[in-house]
Short mmCIF file of C-alpha atoms in Angstrom, two decimals:
data_model
loop_
_atom_site.label_atom_id
_atom_site.label_comp_id
_atom_site.label_asym_id
_atom_site.label_seq_id
_atom_site.Cartn_x
_atom_site.Cartn_y
_atom_site.Cartn_z
CA UNK A 27 -36.88 -9.25 9.21
CA UNK A 28 -37.89 -6.16 7.25
CA UNK A 29 -35.50 -5.21 4.47
CA UNK A 30 -34.70 -1.80 6.00
CA UNK A 31 -33.92 -3.37 9.38
CA UNK A 32 -31.78 -6.02 7.70
CA UNK A 33 -29.83 -3.43 5.71
CA UNK A 34 -29.14 -1.44 8.87
CA UNK A 35 -27.97 -4.60 10.64
CA UNK A 36 -25.59 -5.46 7.79
CA UNK A 37 -23.44 -2.45 8.58
CA UNK A 38 -21.80 -4.77 11.15
CA UNK A 39 -19.40 -7.54 10.11
CA UNK A 40 -20.88 -10.03 12.58
CA UNK A 41 -24.31 -9.49 11.06
CA UNK A 42 -22.96 -10.04 7.54
CA UNK A 43 -21.34 -13.28 8.67
CA UNK A 44 -24.50 -14.42 10.45
CA UNK A 45 -26.93 -13.46 7.69
CA UNK A 46 -24.56 -14.34 4.80
CA UNK A 47 -25.62 -11.09 3.13
CA UNK A 48 -24.08 -7.75 2.22
CA UNK A 49 -25.13 -4.30 1.02
CA UNK A 50 -24.33 -2.58 -2.29
CA UNK A 51 -24.99 1.15 -2.61
CA UNK A 52 -25.45 3.46 -5.57
CA UNK A 53 -26.83 3.16 -9.07
CA UNK A 54 -23.75 1.73 -10.77
CA UNK A 55 -23.11 -0.90 -8.10
CA UNK A 56 -26.73 -2.05 -8.07
CA UNK A 57 -26.91 -2.14 -11.88
CA UNK A 58 -23.83 -4.40 -11.95
CA UNK A 59 -25.20 -6.54 -9.13
CA UNK A 60 -28.52 -7.09 -10.93
CA UNK A 61 -26.63 -8.16 -14.05
CA UNK A 62 -24.58 -10.71 -12.08
CA UNK A 63 -25.49 -14.26 -10.99
CA UNK A 64 -25.80 -13.10 -7.35
CA UNK A 65 -29.04 -13.66 -5.47
CA UNK A 66 -30.48 -10.22 -4.65
CA UNK A 67 -32.74 -10.14 -1.60
CA UNK A 68 -34.28 -6.77 -2.38
CA UNK A 69 -33.80 -3.06 -3.09
CA UNK A 70 -34.42 -0.04 -0.93
CA UNK A 71 -35.20 2.99 -3.11
CA UNK A 72 -36.36 6.56 -2.68
CA UNK A 73 -38.95 8.28 -4.85
CA UNK A 74 -36.19 10.33 -6.51
CA UNK A 75 -34.85 7.23 -8.28
CA UNK A 76 -37.72 7.41 -10.74
CA UNK A 77 -36.83 10.95 -11.79
CA UNK A 78 -34.27 9.95 -14.43
CA UNK A 79 -34.09 7.37 -17.18
CA UNK A 80 -31.22 5.41 -15.62
CA UNK A 81 -33.11 5.04 -12.35
CA UNK A 82 -36.23 3.84 -14.14
CA UNK A 83 -34.10 1.37 -16.08
CA UNK A 84 -32.69 0.00 -12.83
CA UNK A 85 -36.19 -0.47 -11.42
CA UNK A 86 -37.25 -2.23 -14.62
CA UNK A 87 -34.25 -4.58 -14.32
CA UNK A 88 -35.19 -5.37 -10.71
CA UNK A 89 -38.75 -6.16 -11.79
CA UNK A 90 -37.51 -8.37 -14.64
CA UNK A 91 -35.39 -10.36 -12.16
CA UNK A 92 -38.23 -10.65 -9.65
CA UNK A 93 -36.34 -8.62 -7.04
CA UNK A 94 -38.58 -6.99 -4.40
CA UNK A 95 -38.38 -3.17 -4.26
CA UNK A 96 -39.24 -1.26 -1.08
CA UNK A 97 -39.67 2.52 -1.23
CA UNK A 98 -38.30 4.39 1.80
CA UNK A 99 -37.67 8.01 2.74
CA UNK A 100 -34.32 9.71 2.18
CA UNK A 101 -33.67 9.63 5.92
CA UNK A 102 -34.44 5.91 6.15
CA UNK A 103 -32.13 5.09 3.25
CA UNK A 104 -29.33 7.14 4.76
CA UNK A 105 -29.76 5.28 8.06
CA UNK A 106 -28.93 2.01 6.28
CA UNK A 107 -26.18 3.35 3.99
CA UNK A 108 -22.46 3.67 4.56
CA UNK A 109 -22.16 6.72 2.27
CA UNK A 110 -23.75 10.15 2.68
CA UNK A 111 -25.12 10.00 -0.87
CA UNK A 112 -26.34 6.47 -1.75
CA UNK A 113 -27.99 7.87 -4.94
CA UNK A 114 -31.46 6.76 -3.97
CA UNK A 115 -30.84 3.02 -4.07
CA UNK A 116 -29.36 0.28 -1.90
CA UNK A 117 -29.41 -3.47 -2.52
CA UNK A 118 -29.16 -6.40 -0.13
CA UNK A 119 -27.70 -9.56 -1.66
CA UNK A 120 -26.48 -13.00 -0.61
CA UNK A 121 -22.75 -13.57 -0.15
CA UNK A 122 -21.84 -16.45 -2.51
CA UNK A 123 -20.14 -19.65 -1.41
CA UNK A 124 -16.43 -18.89 -1.04
CA UNK A 125 -14.58 -22.00 -2.17
CA UNK A 126 -11.52 -22.50 -4.33
CA UNK A 127 -11.40 -25.25 -6.94
CA UNK A 128 -8.06 -26.90 -7.70
CA UNK A 129 -7.08 -25.57 -11.15
CA UNK A 130 -6.56 -27.90 -14.09
CA UNK A 131 -4.26 -25.54 -15.99
CA UNK A 132 -2.27 -22.32 -15.48
CA UNK A 133 -3.55 -20.21 -12.60
CA UNK A 134 -2.69 -17.00 -10.77
CA UNK A 135 -3.90 -16.15 -7.26
CA UNK A 136 -3.60 -12.94 -5.28
CA UNK A 137 -3.31 -13.32 -1.51
CA UNK A 138 -4.02 -10.41 0.86
CA UNK A 139 -2.03 -10.63 4.09
CA UNK A 140 -3.64 -8.36 6.72
CA UNK A 141 -4.67 -5.51 4.40
CA UNK A 142 -6.91 -3.33 6.53
CA UNK A 143 -7.91 -0.33 4.43
CA UNK A 144 -11.22 -1.11 2.68
CA UNK A 145 -10.61 1.36 -0.15
CA UNK A 146 -7.28 -0.26 -0.95
CA UNK A 147 -8.74 -3.76 -0.75
CA UNK A 148 -11.60 -2.92 -3.11
CA UNK A 149 -9.17 -1.36 -5.58
CA UNK A 150 -6.87 -4.38 -5.34
CA UNK A 151 -9.76 -6.74 -6.11
CA UNK A 152 -10.77 -4.60 -9.10
CA UNK A 153 -7.15 -4.67 -10.32
CA UNK A 154 -6.90 -8.44 -9.85
CA UNK A 155 -10.03 -8.91 -11.95
CA UNK A 156 -8.62 -6.65 -14.67
CA UNK A 157 -5.32 -8.57 -14.74
CA UNK A 158 -7.02 -11.94 -15.17
CA UNK A 159 -6.22 -13.28 -11.69
CA UNK A 160 -7.96 -16.60 -11.01
CA UNK A 161 -9.13 -15.63 -7.52
CA UNK A 162 -8.25 -13.36 -4.61
CA UNK A 163 -7.79 -14.80 -1.13
CA UNK A 164 -8.02 -12.75 2.08
CA UNK A 165 -6.03 -14.06 5.06
CA UNK A 166 -6.93 -13.25 8.69
CA UNK A 167 -6.32 -9.61 9.61
CA UNK A 168 -7.67 -8.40 6.25
CA UNK A 169 -10.79 -6.26 6.25
CA UNK A 170 -14.06 -8.06 5.53
CA UNK A 171 -14.35 -8.34 1.74
CA UNK A 172 -18.09 -7.62 1.97
CA UNK A 173 -17.65 -4.39 3.89
CA UNK A 174 -19.68 -1.67 2.12
CA UNK A 175 -16.54 0.39 1.37
CA UNK A 176 -14.80 -2.64 -0.18
CA UNK A 177 -17.87 -3.41 -2.28
CA UNK A 178 -18.08 0.20 -3.45
CA UNK A 179 -14.38 0.62 -4.29
CA UNK A 180 -14.28 -2.70 -6.17
CA UNK A 181 -16.57 -1.04 -8.75
CA UNK A 182 -18.51 -4.25 -9.34
CA UNK A 183 -15.47 -6.55 -9.59
CA UNK A 184 -16.66 -8.47 -6.53
CA UNK A 185 -19.70 -9.58 -8.49
CA UNK A 186 -17.68 -11.55 -11.06
CA UNK A 187 -14.17 -12.05 -9.62
CA UNK A 188 -13.93 -15.05 -7.24
CA UNK A 189 -12.84 -14.20 -3.69
CA UNK A 190 -12.44 -16.22 -0.51
CA UNK A 191 -11.59 -15.47 3.11
CA UNK A 192 -9.46 -18.33 4.43
CA UNK A 193 -7.27 -19.15 7.40
CA UNK A 194 -3.57 -19.52 6.65
CA UNK A 195 -3.86 -23.27 7.30
CA UNK A 196 -6.72 -23.61 4.83
CA UNK A 197 -4.95 -21.61 2.14
CA UNK A 198 -1.58 -23.31 2.55
CA UNK A 199 -3.35 -26.67 2.27
CA UNK A 200 -5.06 -25.53 -0.92
CA UNK A 201 -1.78 -24.17 -2.31
CA UNK A 202 -0.08 -27.54 -1.74
CA UNK A 203 -2.90 -29.51 -3.38
CA UNK A 204 -3.01 -27.09 -6.32
CA UNK A 205 0.76 -27.13 -6.83
CA UNK A 206 1.09 -23.35 -6.38
CA UNK A 207 4.43 -21.60 -6.13
CA UNK A 208 4.14 -19.00 -3.38
CA UNK A 209 5.78 -15.63 -4.02
CA UNK A 210 5.47 -12.43 -2.02
CA UNK A 211 6.03 -8.73 -2.59
CA UNK A 212 8.83 -7.40 -0.40
CA UNK A 213 11.08 -4.36 -0.73
CA UNK A 214 14.16 -6.59 -0.40
CA UNK A 215 13.05 -9.08 -3.06
CA UNK A 216 14.24 -9.75 -6.60
CA UNK A 217 13.67 -6.88 -9.01
CA UNK A 218 10.74 -7.65 -11.28
CA UNK A 219 12.41 -6.04 -14.28
CA UNK A 220 14.87 -8.94 -14.18
CA UNK A 221 12.18 -11.54 -14.85
CA UNK A 222 12.31 -12.90 -18.38
CA UNK A 223 9.15 -13.80 -20.31
CA UNK A 224 8.24 -17.37 -19.47
CA UNK A 225 10.09 -17.23 -16.15
CA UNK A 226 6.99 -17.36 -13.93
CA UNK A 227 5.54 -20.64 -12.68
CA UNK A 228 2.34 -21.70 -14.42
CA UNK A 229 0.58 -21.85 -11.06
CA UNK A 230 1.51 -18.95 -8.83
CA UNK A 231 0.14 -17.21 -5.75
CA UNK A 232 1.40 -13.70 -5.03
CA UNK A 233 1.10 -12.38 -1.47
CA UNK A 234 0.80 -8.64 -0.85
CA UNK A 235 0.87 -7.30 2.68
CA UNK A 236 0.26 -4.25 4.80
CA UNK A 237 2.83 -1.71 3.61
CA UNK A 238 3.63 -0.67 7.18
CA UNK A 239 3.75 -4.04 8.93
CA UNK A 240 5.11 -6.18 6.09
CA UNK A 241 4.55 -9.93 5.71
CA UNK A 242 3.21 -11.94 8.62
CA UNK A 243 6.04 -14.14 9.99
CA UNK A 244 4.35 -17.45 9.09
CA UNK A 245 3.71 -16.21 5.54
CA UNK A 246 7.28 -14.95 5.14
CA UNK A 247 8.57 -18.35 6.24
CA UNK A 248 6.49 -20.16 3.63
CA UNK A 249 7.20 -18.19 0.45
CA UNK A 250 9.73 -19.50 -2.04
CA UNK A 251 10.61 -16.13 -3.56
CA UNK A 252 10.13 -12.43 -2.89
CA UNK A 253 9.87 -9.81 -5.62
CA UNK A 254 10.02 -6.04 -5.62
CA UNK A 255 9.42 -3.06 -7.90
CA UNK A 256 12.60 -1.11 -8.74
CA UNK A 257 12.06 2.52 -7.69
CA UNK A 258 13.92 5.80 -7.47
CA UNK A 259 16.15 5.93 -4.40
CA UNK A 260 14.28 8.83 -2.83
CA UNK A 261 10.95 6.92 -2.81
CA UNK A 262 10.59 4.50 0.09
CA UNK A 263 7.39 2.67 -0.87
CA UNK A 264 4.18 2.72 -2.89
CA UNK A 265 0.56 2.51 -1.85
CA UNK A 266 -0.32 -1.20 -1.74
CA UNK A 267 -3.05 -0.90 -4.39
CA UNK A 268 -0.71 0.87 -6.82
CA UNK A 269 2.09 -1.60 -6.13
CA UNK A 270 -0.22 -4.58 -6.61
CA UNK A 271 -1.29 -3.30 -10.03
CA UNK A 272 2.32 -2.94 -11.17
CA UNK A 273 3.26 -6.36 -9.78
CA UNK A 274 0.34 -8.18 -11.37
CA UNK A 275 1.00 -6.59 -14.75
CA UNK A 276 4.71 -7.44 -14.60
CA UNK A 277 3.96 -11.02 -13.63
CA UNK A 278 1.39 -11.28 -16.39
CA UNK A 279 3.97 -10.19 -18.95
CA UNK A 280 6.61 -12.52 -17.47
CA UNK A 281 4.23 -15.48 -17.56
CA UNK A 282 4.16 -15.51 -21.36
CA UNK A 283 7.00 -17.32 -23.09
CA UNK A 284 8.60 -15.42 -25.98
CA UNK A 285 7.49 -16.47 -29.43
CA UNK A 286 9.97 -18.49 -31.46
CA UNK A 287 11.17 -16.84 -34.64
#
C-alpha cells in the first residue's frame, strides 16, 4: 500500500488496529518521533518543508534513520491529515507492543475509565509522563490512544511513556498479580490534603473517569479507596485533565515518607 493511501486509511480506528500503525502530524511531533525507539514507516512531506532550517534538519534526521520520505502536494497531505495545518510533514509509525510488566519495586499507574475526549486524554498522558507514572492504562470506552488528536495533544509523551489499552478483566488480573492498591478519583472521596507523606501504598493504581458519567459500576465496586480535591463550594467540578494533574502531584508528594530529623 502506498504511504499516502495508508496515511489516509489510518484516520479510522479500525484501520489503525488492523495495520498496527498510527499517524503523527507536525514538525515537533515528527521530530520527537524520530528521536524515539519507535519504528517509523515513512514521512509524507511537502516542498515547503525544505524552506527553513528546522525542516531541513528533520529531513536529515529521517535520512540518518533510514526512514523513507515521500514528497506530496499540499492538497494530498491535507487529505491524510487530521489538522488543517500539518506543517508540511506527517509520519506513519508502528504502534508498539502494549504489555505491562509486573513491577519489582514501587510503581504508580494511571487508569482511564471511559475518557472520550481526545484532547483531554492526550493531556492526561503528557501529565502522567511528567509526574513519573509507570504506565497509563485505557479501559474500554476510552478514546483510542493512537487517535491523531490524542497523539498531537500528548506533545510527544506517547513516544516514551508506556500505555496500554486493556479490558477490565485483563487489568484487574494484572493489578492482582502486581499487588496494586486500586484508588479512584471521586467527588465524595477522602480529601487529598489529609494524606500524610508516606501514606500512599508503594504500588498504586489511580482511576480517573468521565467527569459527567463518573466511575463505571464494576470499577467503583473494585476500588479500595476514593480520593477527591478539596474545592471552593461554588465550584462543582474540574476538567478531568486539570484534576488528574493535581491528583498525581498530590499523590507523588504523599508517596514520599518524611525525612527523620
